[in-house]
PDB file of C-alpha atoms in Angstrom:
ATOM      1  CA  UNK A 206      -2.858   5.816  62.694  1.00 79.00           C
ATOM      2  CA  UNK A 207      -1.025   2.591  61.872  1.00 90.00           C
ATOM      3  CA  UNK A 208      -3.114  -0.565  61.983  1.00 93.00           C
ATOM      4  CA  UNK A 209      -1.662  -4.064  61.633  1.00 95.00           C
ATOM      5  CA  UNK A 210      -3.759  -7.213  61.292  1.00 95.00           C
ATOM      6  CA  UNK A 211      -2.021 -10.590  61.514  1.00 96.00           C
ATOM      7  CA  UNK A 212      -3.411 -13.908  60.347  1.00 96.00           C
ATOM      8  CA  UNK A 213      -2.282 -17.442  59.580  1.00 97.00           C
ATOM      9  CA  UNK A 214      -1.279 -18.736  62.987  1.00 97.00           C
ATOM     10  CA  UNK A 215      -2.427 -22.068  64.325  1.00 98.00           C
ATOM     11  CA  UNK A 216      -1.454 -25.566  65.363  1.00 98.00           C
ATOM     12  CA  UNK A 217       0.902 -27.570  63.180  1.00 98.00           C
ATOM     13  CA  UNK A 218       2.908 -30.766  63.593  1.00 98.00           C
ATOM     14  CA  UNK A 219       6.717 -30.716  63.680  1.00 98.00           C
ATOM     15  CA  UNK A 220       8.061 -30.519  60.141  1.00 98.00           C
ATOM     16  CA  UNK A 221       4.943 -28.777  58.914  1.00 98.00           C
ATOM     17  CA  UNK A 222       4.440 -25.321  57.452  1.00 98.00           C
ATOM     18  CA  UNK A 223       2.477 -22.162  58.118  1.00 98.00           C
ATOM     19  CA  UNK A 224       2.231 -18.844  56.324  1.00 98.00           C
ATOM     20  CA  UNK A 225       1.668 -15.717  58.372  1.00 98.00           C
ATOM     21  CA  UNK A 226       0.273 -12.539  56.865  1.00 98.00           C
ATOM     22  CA  UNK A 227       0.245  -8.991  58.180  1.00 97.00           C
ATOM     23  CA  UNK A 228      -1.926  -6.428  56.453  1.00 96.00           C
ATOM     24  CA  UNK A 229      -1.033  -2.820  57.206  1.00 94.00           C
ATOM     25  CA  UNK A 230      -3.055   0.336  56.813  1.00 92.00           C
ATOM     26  CA  UNK A 231      -2.211   3.971  57.437  1.00 88.00           C
ATOM     27  CA  UNK A 232       1.327   3.792  56.032  1.00 86.00           C
ATOM     28  CA  UNK A 233       3.168   3.998  52.742  1.00 83.00           C
ATOM     29  CA  UNK A 234       4.496   0.461  52.751  1.00 84.00           C
ATOM     30  CA  UNK A 235       7.438   1.029  50.435  1.00 83.00           C
ATOM     31  CA  UNK A 236       9.212   3.384  52.851  1.00 88.00           C
ATOM     32  CA  UNK A 237       8.811   1.157  55.924  1.00 91.00           C
ATOM     33  CA  UNK A 238      10.889  -1.632  57.360  1.00 93.00           C
ATOM     34  CA  UNK A 239       8.506  -4.471  58.197  1.00 94.00           C
ATOM     35  CA  UNK A 240       8.883  -7.840  59.818  1.00 95.00           C
ATOM     36  CA  UNK A 241       8.154 -10.380  62.483  1.00 98.00           C
ATOM     37  CA  UNK A 242       9.147 -10.915  66.087  1.00 98.00           C
ATOM     38  CA  UNK A 243       8.115 -13.717  68.404  1.00 98.00           C
ATOM     39  CA  UNK A 244       7.765 -14.296  72.113  1.00 98.00           C
ATOM     40  CA  UNK A 245       7.499 -17.638  73.874  1.00 97.00           C
ATOM     41  CA  UNK A 246       6.094 -17.958  77.418  1.00 92.00           C
ATOM     42  CA  UNK A 247       8.638 -16.804  79.988  1.00 94.00           C
ATOM     43  CA  UNK A 248      11.055 -15.545  77.339  1.00 96.00           C
ATOM     44  CA  UNK A 249      11.907 -12.177  75.824  1.00 97.00           C
ATOM     45  CA  UNK A 250      10.573 -11.087  72.483  1.00 97.00           C
ATOM     46  CA  UNK A 251      13.088 -11.831  69.730  1.00 97.00           C
ATOM     47  CA  UNK A 252      13.568 -10.869  66.113  1.00 97.00           C
ATOM     48  CA  UNK A 253      12.536 -13.445  63.522  1.00 98.00           C
ATOM     49  CA  UNK A 254      12.946 -11.572  60.247  1.00 98.00           C
ATOM     50  CA  UNK A 255      12.678  -8.071  58.798  1.00 96.00           C
ATOM     51  CA  UNK A 256      12.469  -6.715  55.278  1.00 95.00           C
ATOM     52  CA  UNK A 257      12.847  -3.250  53.799  1.00 90.00           C
ATOM     53  CA  UNK A 258      13.202  -1.964  50.260  1.00 87.00           C
ATOM     54  CA  UNK A 259      16.896  -2.888  50.247  1.00 86.00           C
ATOM     55  CA  UNK A 260      17.576  -5.316  53.096  1.00 92.00           C
ATOM     56  CA  UNK A 261      16.420  -8.636  54.502  1.00 96.00           C
ATOM     57  CA  UNK A 262      17.485  -9.960  57.904  1.00 97.00           C
ATOM     58  CA  UNK A 263      16.851 -13.351  59.519  1.00 98.00           C
ATOM     59  CA  UNK A 264      17.539 -14.704  62.961  1.00 98.00           C
ATOM     60  CA  UNK A 265      20.091 -17.522  62.858  1.00 98.00           C
ATOM     61  CA  UNK A 266      17.541 -19.907  64.331  1.00 98.00           C
ATOM     62  CA  UNK A 267      15.225 -19.594  61.317  1.00 98.00           C
ATOM     63  CA  UNK A 268      17.643 -19.189  58.401  1.00 98.00           C
ATOM     64  CA  UNK A 269      16.951 -21.726  55.689  1.00 98.00           C
ATOM     65  CA  UNK A 270      13.501 -22.509  57.071  1.00 98.00           C
ATOM     66  CA  UNK A 271      11.605 -19.211  57.089  1.00 98.00           C
ATOM     67  CA  UNK A 272      11.167 -16.742  54.239  1.00 98.00           C
ATOM     68  CA  UNK A 273       9.957 -13.178  54.636  1.00 98.00           C
ATOM     69  CA  UNK A 274       8.414 -11.324  51.725  1.00 96.00           C
ATOM     70  CA  UNK A 275       6.070  -8.445  51.112  1.00 94.00           C
ATOM     71  CA  UNK A 276       3.677  -7.079  48.547  1.00 93.00           C
ATOM     72  CA  UNK A 277       3.941  -3.305  48.540  1.00 88.00           C
ATOM     73  CA  UNK A 278       0.834  -2.874  46.405  1.00 89.00           C
ATOM     74  CA  UNK A 279      -1.209  -4.811  48.976  1.00 92.00           C
ATOM     75  CA  UNK A 280       0.581  -3.372  52.031  1.00 93.00           C
ATOM     76  CA  UNK A 281       1.097  -6.914  53.275  1.00 95.00           C
ATOM     77  CA  UNK A 282       4.129  -8.704  54.700  1.00 96.00           C
ATOM     78  CA  UNK A 283       4.343 -12.492  54.815  1.00 97.00           C
ATOM     79  CA  UNK A 284       6.326 -15.060  56.746  1.00 98.00           C
ATOM     80  CA  UNK A 285       6.504 -18.500  55.164  1.00 98.00           C
ATOM     81  CA  UNK A 286       7.539 -20.955  57.873  1.00 98.00           C
ATOM     82  CA  UNK A 287       8.711 -24.405  56.802  1.00 98.00           C
ATOM     83  CA  UNK A 288      10.237 -27.324  58.705  1.00 98.00           C
ATOM     84  CA  UNK A 289       8.685 -26.059  61.901  1.00 98.00           C
ATOM     85  CA  UNK A 290      10.095 -27.187  65.229  1.00 98.00           C
ATOM     86  CA  UNK A 291       8.522 -27.253  68.704  1.00 98.00           C
ATOM     87  CA  UNK A 292      10.895 -24.442  69.715  1.00 97.00           C
ATOM     88  CA  UNK A 293       9.219 -22.226  67.108  1.00 98.00           C
ATOM     89  CA  UNK A 294       6.130 -22.185  69.320  1.00 98.00           C
ATOM     90  CA  UNK A 295       5.426 -18.568  70.267  1.00 98.00           C
ATOM     91  CA  UNK A 296       3.199 -15.605  69.688  1.00 98.00           C
ATOM     92  CA  UNK A 297       4.324 -13.957  66.464  1.00 98.00           C
ATOM     93  CA  UNK A 298       4.046 -10.177  66.171  1.00 98.00           C
ATOM     94  CA  UNK A 299       4.067  -8.037  63.075  1.00 97.00           C
ATOM     95  CA  UNK A 300       6.201  -4.889  63.306  1.00 96.00           C
ATOM     96  CA  UNK A 301       6.639  -1.824  61.106  1.00 95.00           C
ATOM     97  CA  UNK A 302       8.884   1.235  61.334  1.00 93.00           C
ATOM     98  CA  UNK A 303       9.644   3.962  58.852  1.00 92.00           C
ATOM     99  CA  UNK A 304      13.015   3.223  57.298  1.00 88.00           C
ATOM    100  CA  UNK A 305      15.880   5.534  58.263  1.00 88.00           C
ATOM    101  CA  UNK A 306      13.766   7.718  60.536  1.00 88.00           C
ATOM    102  CA  UNK A 307      14.178   8.059  64.301  1.00 86.00           C
ATOM    103  CA  UNK A 308      10.636   7.205  65.330  1.00 86.00           C
ATOM    104  CA  UNK A 309       8.758   4.551  67.254  1.00 90.00           C
ATOM    105  CA  UNK A 310       7.499   1.542  65.370  1.00 93.00           C
ATOM    106  CA  UNK A 311       4.108  -0.123  65.567  1.00 95.00           C
ATOM    107  CA  UNK A 312       3.125  -3.628  66.649  1.00 96.00           C
ATOM    108  CA  UNK A 313       0.307  -5.948  65.744  1.00 97.00           C
ATOM    109  CA  UNK A 314      -1.712  -7.854  68.320  1.00 96.00           C
ATOM    110  CA  UNK A 315       0.084 -11.127  67.647  1.00 97.00           C
ATOM    111  CA  UNK A 316      -0.907 -14.538  66.345  1.00 97.00           C
ATOM    112  CA  UNK A 317      -0.251 -17.829  68.131  1.00 98.00           C
ATOM    113  CA  UNK A 318       1.878 -20.472  66.450  1.00 98.00           C
ATOM    114  CA  UNK A 319       1.998 -23.859  68.161  1.00 98.00           C
ATOM    115  CA  UNK A 320       4.185 -26.679  66.867  1.00 98.00           C
ATOM    116  CA  UNK A 321       3.280 -29.948  68.526  1.00 97.00           C
ATOM    117  CA  UNK A 322       2.475 -33.554  67.712  1.00 93.00           C
TER     118      UNK A 322
END
């Protein structure tokens, strides 16, 4: 029943910025942990950032450059990415899971982010 639609990916030069959005339907946003993971070719999927009602977590590689936020009224989570580096190139996936409940989460289809000159 959960549907996630990502947008905002694209090609950007090193040092540039992008803002990813993930619009969710079929959930009560306020009681879910939401966030972003990424996967580069030939590498495992890794956590980028997550946000819940009480907590925010960032991967060390993006701290100080990326900011996760969400609008509960719009059921949308955002990832503002600044000072982008070539190593940030990956497919970025939106993820949601009900907070504090032992249950499987849901994934979006992914959006490509390419950082290159």
